[in-house]
XYZ file of C-alpha atoms in Angstrom:
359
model
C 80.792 96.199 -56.883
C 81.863 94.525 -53.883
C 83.634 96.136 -51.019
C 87.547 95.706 -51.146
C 89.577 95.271 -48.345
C 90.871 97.492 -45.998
C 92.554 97.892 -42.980
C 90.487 100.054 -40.478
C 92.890 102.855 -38.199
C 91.760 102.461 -34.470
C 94.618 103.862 -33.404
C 94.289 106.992 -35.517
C 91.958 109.559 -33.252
C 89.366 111.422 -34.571
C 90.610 114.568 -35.509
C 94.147 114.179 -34.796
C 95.919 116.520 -37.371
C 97.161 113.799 -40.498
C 95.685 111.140 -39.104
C 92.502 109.299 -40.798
C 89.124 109.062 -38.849
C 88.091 105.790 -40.095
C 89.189 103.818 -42.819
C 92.550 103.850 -44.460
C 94.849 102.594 -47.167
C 98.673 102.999 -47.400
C 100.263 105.139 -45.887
C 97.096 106.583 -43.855
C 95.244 107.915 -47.213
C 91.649 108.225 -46.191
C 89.376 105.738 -48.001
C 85.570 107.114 -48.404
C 82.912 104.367 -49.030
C 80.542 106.130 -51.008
C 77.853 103.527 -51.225
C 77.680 104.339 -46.789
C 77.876 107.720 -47.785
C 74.972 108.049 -49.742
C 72.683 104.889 -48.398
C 73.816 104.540 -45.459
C 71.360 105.258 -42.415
C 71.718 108.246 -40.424
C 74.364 107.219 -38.138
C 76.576 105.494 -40.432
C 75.852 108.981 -43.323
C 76.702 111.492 -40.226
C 79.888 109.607 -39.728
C 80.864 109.384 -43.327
C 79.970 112.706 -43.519
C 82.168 113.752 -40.767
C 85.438 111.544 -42.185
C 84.801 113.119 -45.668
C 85.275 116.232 -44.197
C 88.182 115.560 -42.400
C 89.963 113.833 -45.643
C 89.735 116.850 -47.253
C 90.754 119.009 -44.429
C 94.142 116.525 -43.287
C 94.925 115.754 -46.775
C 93.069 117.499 -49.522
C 93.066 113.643 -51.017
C 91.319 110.518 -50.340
C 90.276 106.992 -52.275
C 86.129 106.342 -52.877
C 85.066 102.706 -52.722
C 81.718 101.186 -53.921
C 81.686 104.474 -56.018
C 79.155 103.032 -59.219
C 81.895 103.661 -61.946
C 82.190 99.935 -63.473
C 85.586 98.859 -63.993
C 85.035 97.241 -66.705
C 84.025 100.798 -68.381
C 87.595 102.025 -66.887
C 89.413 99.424 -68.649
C 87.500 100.583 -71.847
C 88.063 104.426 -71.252
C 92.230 103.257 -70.972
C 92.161 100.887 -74.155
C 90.700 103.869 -76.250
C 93.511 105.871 -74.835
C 96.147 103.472 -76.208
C 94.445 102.938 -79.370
C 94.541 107.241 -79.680
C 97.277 107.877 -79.152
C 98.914 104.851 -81.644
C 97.008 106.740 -84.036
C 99.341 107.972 -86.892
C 100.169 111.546 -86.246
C 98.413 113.225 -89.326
C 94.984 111.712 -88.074
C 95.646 113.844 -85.051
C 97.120 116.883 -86.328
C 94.079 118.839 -85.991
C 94.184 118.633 -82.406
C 97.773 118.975 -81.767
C 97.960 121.631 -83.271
C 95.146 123.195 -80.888
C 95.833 125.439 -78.677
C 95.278 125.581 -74.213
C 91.433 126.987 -74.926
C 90.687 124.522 -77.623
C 87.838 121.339 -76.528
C 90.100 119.223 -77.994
C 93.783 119.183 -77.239
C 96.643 116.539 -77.887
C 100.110 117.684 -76.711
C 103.549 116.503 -74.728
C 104.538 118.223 -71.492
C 102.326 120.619 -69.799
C 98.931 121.946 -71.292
C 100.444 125.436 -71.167
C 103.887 124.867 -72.386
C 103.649 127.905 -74.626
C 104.733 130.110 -71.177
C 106.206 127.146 -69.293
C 109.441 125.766 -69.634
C 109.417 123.113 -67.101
C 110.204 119.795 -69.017
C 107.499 117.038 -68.031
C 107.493 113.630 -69.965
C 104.130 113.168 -71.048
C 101.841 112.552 -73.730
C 98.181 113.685 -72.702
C 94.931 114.097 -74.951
C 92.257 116.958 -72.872
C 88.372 117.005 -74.159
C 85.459 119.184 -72.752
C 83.057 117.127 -71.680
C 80.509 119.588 -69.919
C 78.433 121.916 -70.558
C 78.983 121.071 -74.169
C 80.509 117.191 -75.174
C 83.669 117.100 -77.259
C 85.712 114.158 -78.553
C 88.056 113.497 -81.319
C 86.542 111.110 -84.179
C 89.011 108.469 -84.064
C 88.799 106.236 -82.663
C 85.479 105.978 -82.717
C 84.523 104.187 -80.118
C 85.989 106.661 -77.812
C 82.736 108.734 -78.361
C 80.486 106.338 -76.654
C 82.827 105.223 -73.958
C 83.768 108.668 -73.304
C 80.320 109.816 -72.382
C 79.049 107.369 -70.562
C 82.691 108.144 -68.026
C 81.882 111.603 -67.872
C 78.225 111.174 -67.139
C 79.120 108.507 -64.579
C 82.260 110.564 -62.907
C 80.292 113.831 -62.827
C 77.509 112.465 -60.677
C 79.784 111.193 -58.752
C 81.442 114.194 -58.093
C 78.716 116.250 -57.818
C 77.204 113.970 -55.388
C 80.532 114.412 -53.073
C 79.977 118.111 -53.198
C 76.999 118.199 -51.514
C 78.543 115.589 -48.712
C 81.479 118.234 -48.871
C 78.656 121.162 -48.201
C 77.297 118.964 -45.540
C 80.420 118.576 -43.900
C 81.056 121.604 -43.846
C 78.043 122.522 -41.664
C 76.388 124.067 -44.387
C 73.480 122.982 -46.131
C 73.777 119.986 -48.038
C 72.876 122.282 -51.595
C 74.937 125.243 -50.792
C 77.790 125.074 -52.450
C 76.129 123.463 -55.829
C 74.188 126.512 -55.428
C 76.867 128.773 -54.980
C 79.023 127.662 -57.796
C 75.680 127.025 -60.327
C 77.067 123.143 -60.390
C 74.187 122.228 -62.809
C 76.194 124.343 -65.062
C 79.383 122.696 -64.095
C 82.649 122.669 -65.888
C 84.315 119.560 -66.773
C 86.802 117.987 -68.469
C 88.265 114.710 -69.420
C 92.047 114.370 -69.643
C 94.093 110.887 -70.601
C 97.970 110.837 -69.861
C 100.193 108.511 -70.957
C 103.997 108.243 -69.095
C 106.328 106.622 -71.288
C 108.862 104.295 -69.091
C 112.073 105.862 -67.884
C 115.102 103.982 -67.697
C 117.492 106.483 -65.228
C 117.214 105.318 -61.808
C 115.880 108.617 -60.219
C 112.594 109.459 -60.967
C 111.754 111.881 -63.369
C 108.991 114.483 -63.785
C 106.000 113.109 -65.319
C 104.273 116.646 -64.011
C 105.798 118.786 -61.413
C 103.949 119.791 -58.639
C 101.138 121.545 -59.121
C 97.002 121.862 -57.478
C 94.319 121.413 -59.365
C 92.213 124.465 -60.695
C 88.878 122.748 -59.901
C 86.844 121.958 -57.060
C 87.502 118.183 -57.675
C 89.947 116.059 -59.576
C 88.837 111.930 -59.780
C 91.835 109.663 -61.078
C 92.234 106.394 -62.082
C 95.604 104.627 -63.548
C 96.523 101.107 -64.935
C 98.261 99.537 -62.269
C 101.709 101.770 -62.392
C 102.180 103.292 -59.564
C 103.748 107.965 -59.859
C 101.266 109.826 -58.421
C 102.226 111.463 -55.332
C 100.580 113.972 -52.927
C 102.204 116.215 -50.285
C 101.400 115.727 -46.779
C 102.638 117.153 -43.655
C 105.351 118.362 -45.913
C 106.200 115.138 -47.088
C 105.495 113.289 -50.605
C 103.287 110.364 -50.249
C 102.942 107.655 -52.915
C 99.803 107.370 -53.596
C 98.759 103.355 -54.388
C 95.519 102.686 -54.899
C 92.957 99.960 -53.173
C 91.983 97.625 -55.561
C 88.517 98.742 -57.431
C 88.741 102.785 -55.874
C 89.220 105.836 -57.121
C 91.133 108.802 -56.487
C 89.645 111.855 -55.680
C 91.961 115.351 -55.526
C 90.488 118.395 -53.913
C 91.095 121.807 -56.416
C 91.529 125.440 -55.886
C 87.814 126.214 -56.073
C 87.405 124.336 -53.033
C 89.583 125.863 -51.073
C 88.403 129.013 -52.307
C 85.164 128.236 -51.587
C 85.582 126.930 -47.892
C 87.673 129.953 -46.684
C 90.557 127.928 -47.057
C 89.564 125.755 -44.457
C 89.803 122.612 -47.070
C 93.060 122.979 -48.750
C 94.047 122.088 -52.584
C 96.246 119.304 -52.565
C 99.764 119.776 -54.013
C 100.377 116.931 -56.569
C 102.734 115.827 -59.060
C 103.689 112.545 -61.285
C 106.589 110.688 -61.208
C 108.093 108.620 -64.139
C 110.467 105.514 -63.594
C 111.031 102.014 -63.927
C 110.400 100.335 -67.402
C 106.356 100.196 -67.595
C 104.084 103.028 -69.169
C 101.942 104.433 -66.745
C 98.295 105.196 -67.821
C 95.738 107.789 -66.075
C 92.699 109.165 -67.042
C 91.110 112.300 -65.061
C 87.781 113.344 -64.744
C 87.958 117.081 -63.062
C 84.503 119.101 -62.225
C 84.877 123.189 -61.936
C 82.229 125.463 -61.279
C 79.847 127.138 -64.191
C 82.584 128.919 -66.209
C 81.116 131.978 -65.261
C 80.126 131.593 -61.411
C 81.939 134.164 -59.152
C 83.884 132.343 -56.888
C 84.284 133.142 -53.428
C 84.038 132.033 -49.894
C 80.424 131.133 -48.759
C 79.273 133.686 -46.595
C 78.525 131.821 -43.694
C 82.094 130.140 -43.233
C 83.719 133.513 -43.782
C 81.369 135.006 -41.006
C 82.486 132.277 -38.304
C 85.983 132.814 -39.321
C 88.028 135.293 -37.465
C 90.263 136.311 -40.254
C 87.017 136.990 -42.322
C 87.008 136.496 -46.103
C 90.524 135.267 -46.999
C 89.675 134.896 -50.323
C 88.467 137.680 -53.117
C 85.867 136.552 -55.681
C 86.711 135.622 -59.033
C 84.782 135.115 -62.199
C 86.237 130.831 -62.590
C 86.785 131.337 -66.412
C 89.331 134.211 -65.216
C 90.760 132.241 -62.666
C 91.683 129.233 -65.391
C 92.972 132.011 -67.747
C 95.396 133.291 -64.954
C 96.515 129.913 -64.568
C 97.434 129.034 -68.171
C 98.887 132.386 -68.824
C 101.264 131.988 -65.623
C 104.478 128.970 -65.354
C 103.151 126.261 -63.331
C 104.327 127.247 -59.506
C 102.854 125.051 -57.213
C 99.833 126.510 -56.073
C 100.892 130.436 -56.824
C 97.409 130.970 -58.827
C 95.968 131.308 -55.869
C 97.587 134.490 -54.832
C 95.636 136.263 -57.628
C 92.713 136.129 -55.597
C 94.249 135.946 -51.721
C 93.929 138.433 -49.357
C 96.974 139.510 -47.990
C 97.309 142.347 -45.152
C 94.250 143.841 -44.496
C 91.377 141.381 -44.192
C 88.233 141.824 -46.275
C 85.339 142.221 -44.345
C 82.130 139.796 -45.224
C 79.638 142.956 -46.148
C 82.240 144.444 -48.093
C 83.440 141.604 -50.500
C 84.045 142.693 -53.794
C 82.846 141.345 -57.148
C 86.082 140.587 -58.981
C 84.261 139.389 -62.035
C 86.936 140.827 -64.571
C 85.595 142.571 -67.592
C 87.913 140.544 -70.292
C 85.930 137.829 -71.295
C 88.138 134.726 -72.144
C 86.715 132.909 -74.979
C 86.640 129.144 -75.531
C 87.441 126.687 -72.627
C 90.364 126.346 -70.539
C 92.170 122.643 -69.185
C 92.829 121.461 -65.746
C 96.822 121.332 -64.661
């Protein structure tokens, strides 16, 4: 895939607070080229490294070019989408009638609207994709396509992790180790905005993070997704041929809190339906998560963050109203600080069956 343009930020220092360290798109939204990343040669990996980390330390949110993911495959993963969810409703019933732990979900609003009574306008269809592949039958080309994304996105993913370990100053493996990533959680999840005719925009999803460790996104050309930054929303357009990428709890978790989730929603307006199709990656359902050792050491609050079995962490979340990022304060320390030797292991003993969806 070739390289699309953009504009490079001289202006912008290195490790001014909000500002990008190399490329940019719009706005200032870091843009990572992942095929540097990964091939570059030392130099140029170091430096990628080093804006990678500070994308997800400014902004929590950045664009991947020459990422591997074919377009062409995108353009199939959204043209299943349509033809599923023009499906007539009885040929879906099973799965709409499924509930937030179910592989298979197709709903309106939010994935746990049985506690929530925020009104969002959309139409989404959720399917586990790893450790265990689901998919509805119909249509049934959505099987193929569907597993060839996932296997495509997760690599992908997986592959920033360990440049997010790097850049962290820990070893390139650690935090795949830490969170059993070869185990990983994921899930695929299509939404569908139908077009608003008020003038003021309208929730598509209110603002909300990510329970993850990363979110990748990818829409049809209709612009809603916005991300807060420096306590402002940001509009989030897309370079042609990249890829969104959304940090998630479990990284910030993870990191100490040194890389932040990013605070998201979805806005509906204007007369087009807007299309996007997620691919989020979690840790092994049932890796404790909690800050790696090392960071927490070098950090003079200590551990700001108590350990939690991930499965538990997702069923807090969908048994809560969606509240920005308040699922976090389940497992934040507040008041005294926890010191590293003394971290406890807050691997709950209810065991919550079945599979839980990304926000």
């Amino acid at each position: 895939m070739p390289t699309p343009s953009h504009r490079h930020c001289p202006n912008h220092p290195k490790g001014g607070h909000g500002d990008c360290a190399g490329a940019c798109g719009g706005d200032g939204i870091p843009v990572i080229d992942l095929g540097v990343l990964l091939n570059g040669n030392a130099e140029q990996r170091s430096q990628a490294t080093r804006e990678l980390g500070q994308a997800c330390e400014d902004w929590g949110f950045f664009m991947v070019i020459n990422h591997g993911v074919p377009e062409a495959l995108q353009e199939e993963v959204m043209e299943a989408c349509k033809e599923l969810y023009s499906l007539p409703r009885d040929e879906k019933a099973d799965y709409i009638a499924a509930g937030p732990k179910d592989p298979i979900r197709i709903g309106t609003g939010l994935f746990y609207s049985d506690v929530d009574d925020a009104i969002c306008r959309r139409d989404y269809m959720k399917m586990i994709a790893h450790p265990e592949f689901h998919c509805p039958a119909k249509p049934a080309k959505l099987r193929d396509i569907a597993v060839e994304y996932s296997a495509r996105t997760r690599q992908l993913l997986l592959e920033l992790a360990k440049a997010i370990s790097e850049s962290l100053g820990l070893d390139r493996g650690r935090i795949s180790e830490v969170l059993n990533l070869e185990s990983c959680f994921q899930i695929l999840v299509g939404n569908n905005y139908p077009p608003y005719a008020g003038s003021d925009g309208v929730m598509g999803i209110s603002a909300h993070s990510d329970h993850g460790l990363l979110t990748l996104l990818f829409q049809n050309g209709v612009d809603g997704l916005q991300v807060m930054h420096n306590g402002q929303w940001v509009t989030a357009k897309p370079l042609p041929g990249s890829l969104f990428i959304l940090t998630g709890d479990q990284l910030e978790i993870v990191s100490n809190g040194r890389y932040k989730a990013v605070l998201h929603r979805a806005l509906v307006h204007g007369g087009q339906t807007r299309m996007s199709f997620v691919s989020l990656v979690g840790p092994c359902l049932d890796a404790v998560v909690e800050p790696v050792l090392e960071l927490a050491q070098n950090d003079p609050q200590g551990m700001k963050f108590r350990g939690i079995r991930y499965r538990d962490y997702m069923e807090h979340q969908q048994s809560s109203k969606m509240n920005t990022k308040a699922a976090l304060d389940i497992v934040r320390v507040q008041g005294d600080i926890l010191t590293c030797e003394s971290t406890p292991n807050s691997s709950t003993e209810a065991d919550s069956s079945g599979y839980s969806p990304t926000s």
